[in-house]
Amino acid sequence: MAALGQQGRPVDEVIAELTEKRAGDVKWSDGKTFGMVYDGGPTVQAVAEQAARLYLHENALNTQAFPSLRHIQSEVVGWTADLLNGDENTSGFLTSGGTESILCGVLAARKRAHIERGITEPEMVLPETAHAAFHKAADNFGLKVRKIPVHADYTADVEAMANAVGPNTALVVGSAPQYPQGVQDDIPAIAALAKSVGANCHVDACMGGFVLPFAERLGRGVQPWDFRVDGVTTISADIHKLGYAPKGVSVILHDTKESRKYQTFVFDGWLGGFYASPNMQGTRSGLPMACAWAVMQHLGTDGYVELTQQTLINADLMRAGIVGIDGIRVLGDSQFHLIAMAAESGSGIDMFALGDALLAKGWYHDRQTPPDNLHSTVSNTNTGVIENYLADLTECVSAVRGTSTADRSTTYATLE
Ligand SMILES: *Cc1c(COP(=O)(O)O)cnc(C)c1O
């Protein structure tokens, strides 16, 4: 542990050291990182950077002091609700990310179950492919999780879920698509299950929210998943993923204003005045909200359709390439921008050794298990590099065949 220096340092020196610190981070702008940072191109970066400069110091805690942030939130939420085929009752809030949107969705479901159905031991039913954030929410808010194994194709086993749904069910979860293998659950069946007991149905579209609406416009077969599906009560959609805004912004949508009320907190019993909070945050940066507004305005629907087209070209090329390489395969029938790559049985390929070999050539994937596999979130960031990637992949597959690595870690997120 070191103490903060007694004397401050000049701006140039501070920035020079920060720049140096950053040198060891992943170089996402070269397109070789499959996930984490999503690059909409130079003008999208420019508009976000200028919006960030304008809103660097603004605080959305109190929108009476910063009315522009109330308008920004309401406009971004409204555009997203429209994209997801909501109606005049659809409402929501901006949050800091997918996890916070999911926390809000779970909290609202729990409160609704308590107030409307008197449930004191709330449960949520979810497929094992649902994001870890649901388990975080259950842990934080005291819900019991009924985690249900999925089909061999990694989609939710709705019949098995039905057996777990009962009088204590507060929430039933499906994903469009789920993160690990990128496949989409049967949302109409899941929503019907939830409705049959008066529970909420949350559709996790953190990944798909800013892809599926545009894939549909491109004529891709998109199974029903949004507010057109009867029984869907909440949806999470991350603008800081394929919405191409910088980190720190997501949308939580509710089918009605009454449903939205269950996630808000109001308090009039301290000496600081009437306090109202729409999500998990108190003081709340206006920067990511303004960036989301600016990026969405700059792109428009046409811009998103173009970025989605490019993303799907990249992902299709990658999938076809993987399928064509002897010894590796794609898990599940993913149709969009998420790809999980595993070994064919008996191929003698250690996927994590393959991951290390790819990393040595600059290609960054997340690791998952079981089975051992390498995960890619493909986006416009990866435009123009897929042919090179597949050439390196072919070479690495040959190089690692019959070898293995002792490192079995699949750390996705870290504590420090
Ligand atoms: C990314 C993601 C989340 C969590 O979002 P964060 O922005 O990382 O908090 C939840 N669900 C899915 C499907 C995701 O891809």
GROMACS .gro file of C-alpha atoms and ligand atoms in nm:
model
  431
    1MET     CA    1   0.000   0.000   0.000
    2ALA     CA    2   0.137   0.337  -0.100
    3ALA     CA    3   0.022   0.678   0.016
    4LEU     CA    4  -0.103   0.939  -0.228
    5GLY     CA    5   0.186   1.178  -0.301
    6GLN     CA    6   0.198   1.493  -0.089
    7GLN     CA    7   0.244   1.716  -0.388
    8GLY     CA    8   0.022   1.710  -0.692
    9ARG     CA    9   0.164   1.652  -1.039
   10PRO     CA   10   0.122   1.855  -1.358
   11VAL     CA   11  -0.154   1.757  -1.600
   12ASP     CA   12   0.083   1.645  -1.878
   13GLU     CA   13   0.277   1.419  -1.647
   14VAL     CA   14  -0.039   1.258  -1.505
   15ILE     CA   15  -0.183   1.194  -1.848
   16ALA     CA   16   0.148   1.058  -1.977
   17GLU     CA   17   0.156   0.803  -1.696
   18LEU     CA   18  -0.205   0.701  -1.752
   19THR     CA   19  -0.128   0.653  -2.121
   20GLU     CA   20   0.164   0.431  -2.026
   21LYS     CA   21  -0.051   0.225  -1.784
   22ARG     CA   22  -0.296   0.163  -2.063
   23ALA     CA   23  -0.031   0.019  -2.293
   24GLY     CA   24  -0.075  -0.330  -2.147
   25ASP     CA   25  -0.454  -0.338  -2.203
   26VAL     CA   26  -0.620  -0.527  -2.483
   27LYS     CA   27  -0.594  -0.340  -2.816
   28TRP     CA   28  -0.962  -0.351  -2.909
   29SER     CA   29  -0.932  -0.089  -3.183
   30ASP     CA   30  -0.733  -0.334  -3.403
   31GLY     CA   31  -1.048  -0.552  -3.417
   32LYS     CA   32  -0.881  -0.859  -3.265
   33THR     CA   33  -1.084  -0.860  -2.943
   34PHE     CA   34  -1.411  -1.056  -2.962
   35GLY     CA   35  -1.611  -0.880  -2.696
   36MET     CA   36  -1.602  -0.613  -2.425
   37VAL     CA   37  -1.560  -0.307  -2.647
   38TYR     CA   38  -1.789  -0.236  -2.942
   39ASP     CA   39  -1.670   0.008  -3.204
   40GLY     CA   40  -1.927   0.176  -3.425
   41GLY     CA   41  -1.662   0.350  -3.636
   42PRO     CA   42  -1.487   0.690  -3.633
   43THR     CA   43  -1.794   0.917  -3.641
   44VAL     CA   44  -1.968   0.719  -3.367
   45GLN     CA   45  -1.657   0.756  -3.155
   46ALA     CA   46  -1.641   1.128  -3.235
   47VAL     CA   47  -2.001   1.199  -3.137
   48ALA     CA   48  -1.963   1.001  -2.813
   49GLU     CA   49  -1.640   1.177  -2.722
   50GLN     CA   50  -1.794   1.521  -2.775
   51ALA     CA   51  -2.108   1.428  -2.579
   52ALA     CA   52  -1.887   1.291  -2.300
   53ARG     CA   53  -1.700   1.620  -2.280
   54LEU     CA   54  -2.030   1.812  -2.249
   55TYR     CA   55  -2.172   1.583  -1.979
   56LEU     CA   56  -1.859   1.481  -1.789
   57HIS     CA   57  -1.966   1.667  -1.475
   58GLU     CA   58  -2.346   1.647  -1.491
   59ASN     CA   59  -2.532   1.459  -1.217
   60ALA     CA   60  -2.857   1.278  -1.298
   61LEU     CA   61  -2.937   1.227  -0.928
   62ASN     CA   62  -3.159   1.532  -0.942
   63THR     CA   63  -3.323   1.596  -1.275
   64GLN     CA   64  -3.482   1.914  -1.144
   65ALA     CA   65  -3.134   2.061  -1.139
   66PHE     CA   66  -3.043   1.891  -1.469
   67PRO     CA   67  -3.369   1.878  -1.668
   68SER     CA   68  -3.176   1.792  -1.985
   69LEU     CA   69  -3.096   1.452  -1.833
   70ARG     CA   70  -3.464   1.387  -1.766
   71HIS     CA   71  -3.533   1.453  -2.135
   72ILE     CA   72  -3.235   1.246  -2.245
   73GLN     CA   73  -3.347   0.951  -2.033
   74SER     CA   74  -3.705   0.976  -2.148
   75GLU     CA   75  -3.611   1.003  -2.515
   76VAL     CA   76  -3.363   0.713  -2.511
   77VAL     CA   77  -3.610   0.494  -2.319
   78GLY     CA   78  -3.887   0.591  -2.563
   79TRP     CA   79  -3.681   0.509  -2.874
   80THR     CA   80  -3.583   0.175  -2.723
   81ALA     CA   81  -3.942   0.094  -2.628
   82ASP     CA   82  -4.046   0.171  -2.986
   83LEU     CA   83  -3.771  -0.051  -3.129
   84LEU     CA   84  -3.889  -0.331  -2.901
   85ASN     CA   85  -4.251  -0.284  -3.008
   86GLY     CA   86  -4.383  -0.146  -2.682
   87ASP     CA   87  -4.696   0.071  -2.672
   88GLU     CA   88  -4.800   0.389  -2.491
   89ASN     CA   89  -4.795   0.203  -2.157
   90THR     CA   90  -4.434   0.085  -2.196
   91SER     CA   91  -4.201   0.273  -1.963
   92GLY     CA   92  -3.856   0.238  -1.818
   93PHE     CA   93  -3.532   0.391  -1.700
   94LEU     CA   94  -3.171   0.410  -1.800
   95THR     CA   95  -2.931   0.215  -1.579
   96SER     CA   96  -2.554   0.176  -1.565
   97GLY     CA   97  -2.550  -0.158  -1.749
   98GLY     CA   98  -2.703  -0.497  -1.806
   99THR     CA   99  -2.648  -0.614  -1.452
  100GLU     CA  100  -2.825  -0.313  -1.305
  101SER     CA  101  -3.115  -0.350  -1.549
  102ILE     CA  102  -3.149  -0.713  -1.442
  103LEU     CA  103  -3.129  -0.620  -1.073
  104CYS     CA  104  -3.412  -0.372  -1.131
  105GLY     CA  105  -3.618  -0.633  -1.319
  106VAL     CA  106  -3.578  -0.892  -1.044
  107LEU     CA  107  -3.654  -0.641  -0.769
  108ALA     CA  108  -3.972  -0.529  -0.946
  109ALA     CA  109  -4.084  -0.890  -0.985
  110ARG     CA  110  -4.024  -0.961  -0.618
  111LYS     CA  111  -4.213  -0.650  -0.505
  112ARG     CA  112  -4.502  -0.718  -0.738
  113ALA     CA  113  -4.528  -1.078  -0.614
  114HIS     CA  114  -4.529  -0.957  -0.256
  115ILE     CA  115  -4.779  -0.676  -0.299
  116GLU     CA  116  -5.019  -0.836  -0.547
  117ARG     CA  117  -4.993  -1.203  -0.446
  118GLY     CA  118  -4.867  -1.193  -0.087
  119ILE     CA  119  -4.560  -1.403  -0.170
  120THR     CA  120  -4.305  -1.394   0.113
  121GLU     CA  121  -4.071  -1.665  -0.016
  122PRO     CA  122  -4.027  -1.559  -0.378
  123GLU     CA  123  -3.867  -1.783  -0.637
  124MET     CA  124  -3.741  -1.732  -0.985
  125VAL     CA  125  -3.728  -1.997  -1.252
  126LEU     CA  126  -3.453  -1.971  -1.509
  127PRO     CA  127  -3.256  -2.183  -1.754
  128GLU     CA  128  -2.892  -2.246  -1.658
  129THR     CA  129  -2.788  -2.031  -1.954
  130ALA     CA  130  -2.941  -1.716  -1.799
  131HIS     CA  131  -2.677  -1.457  -1.712
  132ALA     CA  132  -2.496  -1.468  -1.377
  133ALA     CA  133  -2.651  -1.129  -1.298
  134PHE     CA  134  -2.982  -1.306  -1.216
  135HIS     CA  135  -2.802  -1.509  -0.949
  136LYS     CA  136  -2.646  -1.190  -0.818
  137ALA     CA  137  -2.994  -1.038  -0.797
  138ALA     CA  138  -3.133  -1.345  -0.619
  139ASP     CA  139  -2.847  -1.330  -0.372
  140ASN     CA  140  -2.891  -0.956  -0.314
  141PHE     CA  141  -3.269  -0.954  -0.286
  142GLY     CA  142  -3.335  -1.290  -0.123
  143LEU     CA  143  -3.508  -1.492  -0.393
  144LYS     CA  144  -3.470  -1.864  -0.433
  145VAL     CA  145  -3.339  -1.968  -0.775
  146ARG     CA  146  -3.484  -2.270  -0.951
  147LYS     CA  147  -3.213  -2.330  -1.213
  148ILE     CA  148  -3.323  -2.563  -1.490
  149PRO     CA  149  -3.091  -2.760  -1.725
  150VAL     CA  150  -3.121  -2.672  -2.095
  151HIS     CA  151  -3.175  -2.884  -2.406
  152ALA     CA  152  -2.876  -3.028  -2.597
  153ASP     CA  153  -2.901  -2.727  -2.833
  154TYR     CA  154  -2.865  -2.495  -2.528
  155THR     CA  155  -3.216  -2.349  -2.552
  156ALA     CA  156  -3.434  -2.339  -2.241
  157ASP     CA  157  -3.622  -2.660  -2.160
  158VAL     CA  158  -3.961  -2.498  -2.110
  159GLU     CA  159  -4.134  -2.821  -2.005
  160ALA     CA  160  -3.881  -2.871  -1.728
  161MET     CA  161  -3.924  -2.505  -1.632
  162ALA     CA  162  -4.300  -2.558  -1.614
  163ASN     CA  163  -4.247  -2.821  -1.345
  164ALA     CA  164  -4.060  -2.566  -1.134
  165VAL     CA  165  -4.320  -2.288  -1.171
  166GLY     CA  166  -4.564  -2.267  -0.883
  167PRO     CA  167  -4.746  -2.041  -0.637
  168ASN     CA  168  -4.419  -1.886  -0.510
  169THR     CA  169  -4.286  -1.800  -0.856
  170ALA     CA  170  -4.220  -1.427  -0.881
  171LEU     CA  171  -4.023  -1.431  -1.205
  172VAL     CA  172  -3.959  -1.652  -1.506
  173VAL     CA  173  -3.658  -1.568  -1.724
  174GLY     CA  174  -3.569  -1.618  -2.090
  175SER     CA  175  -3.293  -1.468  -2.304
  176ALA     CA  176  -3.289  -1.325  -2.655
  177PRO     CA  177  -3.026  -1.445  -2.712
  178GLN     CA  178  -2.845  -1.593  -2.413
  179TYR     CA  179  -2.480  -1.504  -2.371
  180PRO     CA  180  -2.291  -1.838  -2.350
  181GLN     CA  181  -2.387  -1.994  -2.687
  182GLY     CA  182  -2.589  -1.709  -2.838
  183VAL     CA  183  -2.910  -1.906  -2.893
  184GLN     CA  184  -3.257  -1.771  -2.827
  185ASP     CA  185  -3.505  -1.923  -2.582
  186ASP     CA  186  -3.871  -1.988  -2.667
  187ILE     CA  187  -3.995  -1.658  -2.528
  188PRO     CA  188  -4.369  -1.702  -2.607
  189ALA     CA  189  -4.371  -2.032  -2.412
  190ILE     CA  190  -4.173  -1.884  -2.122
  191ALA     CA  191  -4.397  -1.576  -2.105
  192ALA     CA  192  -4.707  -1.797  -2.107
  193LEU     CA  193  -4.564  -1.994  -1.815
  194ALA     CA  194  -4.511  -1.677  -1.615
  195LYS     CA  195  -4.858  -1.549  -1.699
  196SER     CA  196  -5.019  -1.876  -1.591
  197VAL     CA  197  -4.928  -1.799  -1.228
  198GLY     CA  198  -4.941  -1.418  -1.245
  199ALA     CA  199  -4.561  -1.384  -1.229
  200ASN     CA  200  -4.334  -1.145  -1.419
  201CYS     CA  201  -4.149  -1.259  -1.730
  202HIS     CA  202  -3.813  -1.093  -1.787
  203VAL     CA  203  -3.655  -1.119  -2.132
  204ASP     CA  204  -3.281  -1.064  -2.111
  205ALA     CA  205  -3.200  -0.886  -2.435
  206CYS     CA  206  -2.883  -0.726  -2.301
  207MET     CA  207  -2.708  -0.867  -2.609
  208GLY     CA  208  -2.998  -0.886  -2.852
  209GLY     CA  209  -3.180  -0.561  -2.777
  210PHE     CA  210  -2.981  -0.360  -3.029
  211VAL     CA  211  -2.932  -0.644  -3.279
  212LEU     CA  212  -3.258  -0.837  -3.318
  213PRO     CA  213  -3.477  -0.537  -3.420
  214PHE     CA  214  -3.234  -0.457  -3.700
  215ALA     CA  215  -3.175  -0.821  -3.796
  216GLU     CA  216  -3.553  -0.842  -3.839
  217ARG     CA  217  -3.545  -0.538  -4.071
  218LEU     CA  218  -3.269  -0.716  -4.268
  219GLY     CA  219  -3.509  -1.005  -4.326
  220ARG     CA  220  -3.335  -1.247  -4.092
  221GLY     CA  221  -3.565  -1.499  -3.930
  222VAL     CA  222  -3.609  -1.361  -3.577
  223GLN     CA  223  -3.830  -1.564  -3.343
  224PRO     CA  224  -4.076  -1.354  -3.138
  225TRP     CA  225  -3.919  -1.214  -2.820
  226ASP     CA  226  -4.017  -0.850  -2.754
  227PHE     CA  227  -4.329  -0.669  -2.625
  228ARG     CA  228  -4.533  -0.822  -2.908
  229VAL     CA  229  -4.522  -1.142  -2.703
  230ASP     CA  230  -4.811  -1.171  -2.458
  231GLY     CA  231  -4.693  -1.203  -2.097
  232VAL     CA  232  -4.353  -1.032  -2.133
  233THR     CA  233  -4.336  -0.781  -1.847
  234THR     CA  234  -3.975  -0.655  -1.844
  235ILE     CA  235  -3.687  -0.641  -2.093
  236SER     CA  236  -3.323  -0.542  -2.046
  237ALA     CA  237  -3.129  -0.405  -2.346
  238ASP     CA  238  -2.770  -0.280  -2.330
  239ILE     CA  239  -2.686   0.031  -2.528
  240HIS     CA  240  -2.324  -0.010  -2.420
  241LYS     CA  241  -2.298  -0.335  -2.612
  242LEU     CA  242  -2.425  -0.348  -2.971
  243GLY     CA  243  -2.593  -0.008  -2.924
  244TYR     CA  244  -2.233   0.116  -2.968
  245ALA     CA  245  -2.241   0.369  -2.683
  246PRO     CA  246  -1.947   0.376  -2.441
  247LYS     CA  247  -1.975   0.183  -2.115
  248GLY     CA  248  -2.223   0.260  -1.844
  249VAL     CA  249  -2.565   0.258  -2.006
  250SER     CA  250  -2.851   0.011  -2.046
  251VAL     CA  251  -3.230   0.024  -2.058
  252ILE     CA  252  -3.481  -0.152  -1.833
  253LEU     CA  253  -3.830  -0.152  -1.983
  254HIS     CA  254  -4.160  -0.244  -1.818
  255ASP     CA  255  -4.485  -0.326  -1.996
  256THR     CA  256  -4.672  -0.076  -1.774
  257LYS     CA  257  -4.605   0.225  -1.552
  258GLU     CA  258  -4.748   0.028  -1.257
  259SER     CA  259  -4.484  -0.240  -1.312
  260ARG     CA  260  -4.211   0.025  -1.327
  261LYS     CA  261  -4.321   0.161  -0.989
  262TYR     CA  262  -4.214  -0.167  -0.828
  263GLN     CA  263  -3.849  -0.093  -0.901
  264THR     CA  264  -3.842   0.264  -0.771
  265PHE     CA  265  -3.759   0.372  -0.419
  266VAL     CA  266  -3.907   0.681  -0.252
  267PHE     CA  267  -3.834   0.796   0.101
  268ASP     CA  268  -3.944   1.095   0.304
  269GLY     CA  269  -3.803   1.005   0.645
  270TRP     CA  270  -3.457   1.154   0.673
  271LEU     CA  271  -3.334   1.508   0.721
  272GLY     CA  272  -3.223   1.551   0.358
  273GLY     CA  273  -3.564   1.603   0.201
  274PHE     CA  274  -3.782   1.384  -0.020
  275TYR     CA  275  -3.566   1.122  -0.188
  276ALA     CA  276  -3.662   0.928  -0.499
  277SER     CA  277  -3.440   0.681  -0.680
  278PRO     CA  278  -3.531   0.495  -1.000
  279ASN     CA  279  -3.254   0.234  -0.995
  280MET     CA  280  -2.961   0.110  -0.784
  281GLN     CA  281  -2.759   0.430  -0.803
  282GLY     CA  282  -2.766   0.750  -0.604
  283THR     CA  283  -2.540   1.007  -0.757
  284ARG     CA  284  -2.547   0.917  -1.119
  285SER     CA  285  -2.323   1.031  -1.401
  286GLY     CA  286  -2.494   1.208  -1.689
  287LEU     CA  287  -2.205   1.116  -1.918
  288PRO     CA  288  -2.310   0.765  -2.032
  289MET     CA  289  -2.671   0.881  -2.071
  290ALA     CA  290  -2.570   1.171  -2.295
  291CYS     CA  291  -2.335   0.947  -2.495
  292ALA     CA  292  -2.617   0.698  -2.554
  293TRP     CA  293  -2.845   0.979  -2.670
  294ALA     CA  294  -2.579   1.118  -2.904
  295VAL     CA  295  -2.480   0.781  -3.053
  296MET     CA  296  -2.842   0.682  -3.115
  297GLN     CA  297  -2.922   1.017  -3.275
  298HIS     CA  298  -2.611   1.000  -3.491
  299LEU     CA  299  -2.678   0.645  -3.613
  300GLY     CA  300  -3.054   0.648  -3.655
  301THR     CA  301  -3.230   0.326  -3.749
  302ASP     CA  302  -3.045   0.313  -4.082
  303GLY     CA  303  -2.708   0.336  -3.909
  304TYR     CA  304  -2.796   0.050  -3.678
  305VAL     CA  305  -2.923  -0.161  -3.966
  306GLU     CA  306  -2.590  -0.108  -4.144
  307LEU     CA  307  -2.383  -0.193  -3.836
  308THR     CA  308  -2.598  -0.501  -3.776
  309GLN     CA  309  -2.557  -0.612  -4.136
  310GLN     CA  310  -2.181  -0.582  -4.103
  311THR     CA  311  -2.186  -0.763  -3.768
  312LEU     CA  312  -2.385  -1.052  -3.913
  313ILE     CA  313  -2.156  -1.074  -4.218
  314ASN     CA  314  -1.860  -1.099  -3.979
  315ALA     CA  315  -2.031  -1.359  -3.758
  316ASP     CA  316  -2.153  -1.572  -4.050
  317LEU     CA  317  -1.803  -1.571  -4.201
  318MET     CA  318  -1.654  -1.672  -3.867
  319ARG     CA  319  -1.908  -1.951  -3.809
  320ALA     CA  320  -1.858  -2.093  -4.160
  321GLY     CA  321  -1.482  -2.081  -4.114
  322ILE     CA  322  -1.492  -2.264  -3.781
  323VAL     CA  323  -1.723  -2.532  -3.920
  324GLY     CA  324  -1.478  -2.584  -4.209
  325ILE     CA  325  -1.179  -2.649  -3.981
  326ASP     CA  326  -1.127  -3.012  -3.884
  327GLY     CA  327  -1.141  -3.072  -3.507
  328ILE     CA  328  -1.346  -2.771  -3.393
  329ARG     CA  329  -1.715  -2.691  -3.396
  330VAL     CA  330  -1.975  -2.431  -3.297
  331LEU     CA  331  -2.196  -2.503  -2.993
  332GLY     CA  332  -2.569  -2.467  -3.060
  333ASP     CA  333  -2.738  -2.314  -3.362
  334SER     CA  334  -2.651  -1.951  -3.298
  335GLN     CA  335  -2.793  -1.722  -3.563
  336PHE     CA  336  -2.663  -1.385  -3.457
  337HIS     CA  337  -2.343  -1.237  -3.319
  338LEU     CA  338  -2.240  -1.472  -3.039
  339ILE     CA  339  -2.028  -1.779  -3.113
  340ALA     CA  340  -1.903  -2.051  -2.878
  341MET     CA  341  -1.627  -2.262  -3.035
  342ALA     CA  342  -1.546  -2.605  -2.891
  343ALA     CA  343  -1.341  -2.912  -2.985
  344GLU     CA  344  -1.488  -3.209  -3.168
  345SER     CA  345  -1.468  -3.510  -2.943
  346GLY     CA  346  -1.154  -3.717  -3.001
  347SER     CA  347  -0.984  -3.434  -3.191
  348GLY     CA  348  -0.709  -3.399  -2.930
  349ILE     CA  349  -0.762  -3.025  -2.918
  350ASP     CA  350  -0.743  -2.846  -2.584
  351MET     CA  351  -0.956  -2.535  -2.635
  352PHE     CA  352  -0.774  -2.340  -2.368
  353ALA     CA  353  -0.437  -2.420  -2.528
  354LEU     CA  354  -0.595  -2.301  -2.853
  355GLY     CA  355  -0.706  -1.983  -2.674
  356ASP     CA  356  -0.348  -1.924  -2.557
  357ALA     CA  357  -0.212  -1.978  -2.908
  358LEU     CA  358  -0.466  -1.733  -3.052
  359LEU     CA  359  -0.386  -1.481  -2.780
  360ALA     CA  360  -0.017  -1.505  -2.870
  361LYS     CA  361  -0.125  -1.383  -3.215
  362GLY     CA  362  -0.331  -1.102  -3.059
  363TRP     CA  363  -0.681  -1.261  -3.075
  364TYR     CA  364  -0.876  -1.228  -2.751
  365HIS     CA  365  -1.164  -1.462  -2.655
  366ASP     CA  366  -1.334  -1.531  -2.323
  367ARG     CA  367  -1.312  -1.890  -2.196
  368GLN     CA  368  -1.617  -2.090  -2.084
  369THR     CA  369  -1.694  -2.441  -1.962
  370PRO     CA  370  -1.848  -2.704  -1.980
  371PRO     CA  371  -1.749  -2.811  -2.233
  372ASP     CA  372  -1.427  -2.609  -2.263
  373ASN     CA  373  -1.496  -2.347  -2.528
  374LEU     CA  374  -1.390  -2.005  -2.652
  375HIS     CA  375  -1.655  -1.734  -2.666
  376SER     CA  376  -1.682  -1.455  -2.919
  377THR     CA  377  -1.907  -1.153  -2.921
  378VAL     CA  378  -1.875  -1.044  -3.283
  379SER     CA  379  -1.955  -0.685  -3.377
  380ASN     CA  380  -1.867  -0.414  -3.625
  381THR     CA  381  -1.538  -0.390  -3.431
  382ASN     CA  382  -1.421  -0.706  -3.609
  383THR     CA  383  -1.491  -0.586  -3.963
  384GLY     CA  384  -1.208  -0.666  -4.204
  385VAL     CA  385  -1.018  -0.905  -3.978
  386ILE     CA  386  -1.215  -1.230  -3.999
  387GLU     CA  387  -1.022  -1.374  -4.297
  388ASN     CA  388  -0.694  -1.319  -4.109
  389TYR     CA  389  -0.849  -1.464  -3.796
  390LEU     CA  390  -0.953  -1.781  -3.975
  391ALA     CA  391  -0.606  -1.823  -4.126
  392ASP     CA  392  -0.451  -1.789  -3.779
  393LEU     CA  393  -0.716  -2.019  -3.632
  394THR     CA  394  -0.638  -2.291  -3.886
  395GLU     CA  395  -0.267  -2.260  -3.806
  396CYS     CA  396  -0.324  -2.261  -3.428
  397VAL     CA  397  -0.555  -2.564  -3.440
  398SER     CA  398  -0.277  -2.763  -3.612
  399ALA     CA  399  -0.014  -2.629  -3.376
  400VAL     CA  400  -0.196  -2.719  -3.053
  401ARG     CA  401  -0.336  -3.057  -3.157
  402GLY     CA  402  -0.214  -3.311  -2.899
  403THR     CA  403  -0.089  -3.043  -2.658
  404SER     CA  404  -0.257  -2.907  -2.345
  405THR     CA  405  -0.236  -2.622  -2.095
  406ALA     CA  406  -0.249  -2.657  -1.718
  407ASP     CA  407  -0.445  -2.332  -1.685
  408ARG     CA  408  -0.814  -2.426  -1.663
  409SER     CA  409  -0.940  -2.090  -1.535
  410THR     CA  410  -1.248  -1.935  -1.693
  411THR     CA  411  -1.245  -1.605  -1.508
  412TYR     CA  412  -1.499  -1.377  -1.673
  413ALA     CA  413  -1.504  -1.095  -1.425
  414THR     CA  414  -1.276  -1.005  -1.140
  415LEU     CA  415  -1.297  -0.865  -0.789
  416GLU     CA  416  -0.991  -0.638  -0.793
  417LIG     C1  417  -2.363  -0.851  -2.084
  417LIG     C2  418  -2.483  -0.926  -2.046
  417LIG     C3  419  -2.545  -0.906  -1.922
  417LIG     C4  420  -2.483  -0.820  -1.813
  417LIG     O1  421  -2.459  -0.692  -1.855
  417LIG     P1  422  -2.341  -0.600  -1.800
  417LIG     O2  423  -2.352  -0.481  -1.887
  417LIG     O3  424  -2.213  -0.677  -1.816
  417LIG     O4  425  -2.368  -0.569  -1.657
  417LIG     C5  426  -2.661  -0.974  -1.898
  417LIG     N1  427  -2.714  -1.058  -1.990
  417LIG     C6  428  -2.658  -1.081  -2.109
  417LIG     C7  429  -2.724  -1.172  -2.207
  417LIG     C8  430  -2.540  -1.015  -2.141
  417LIG     O5  431  -2.482  -1.038  -2.259
   0.00000   0.00000   0.00000
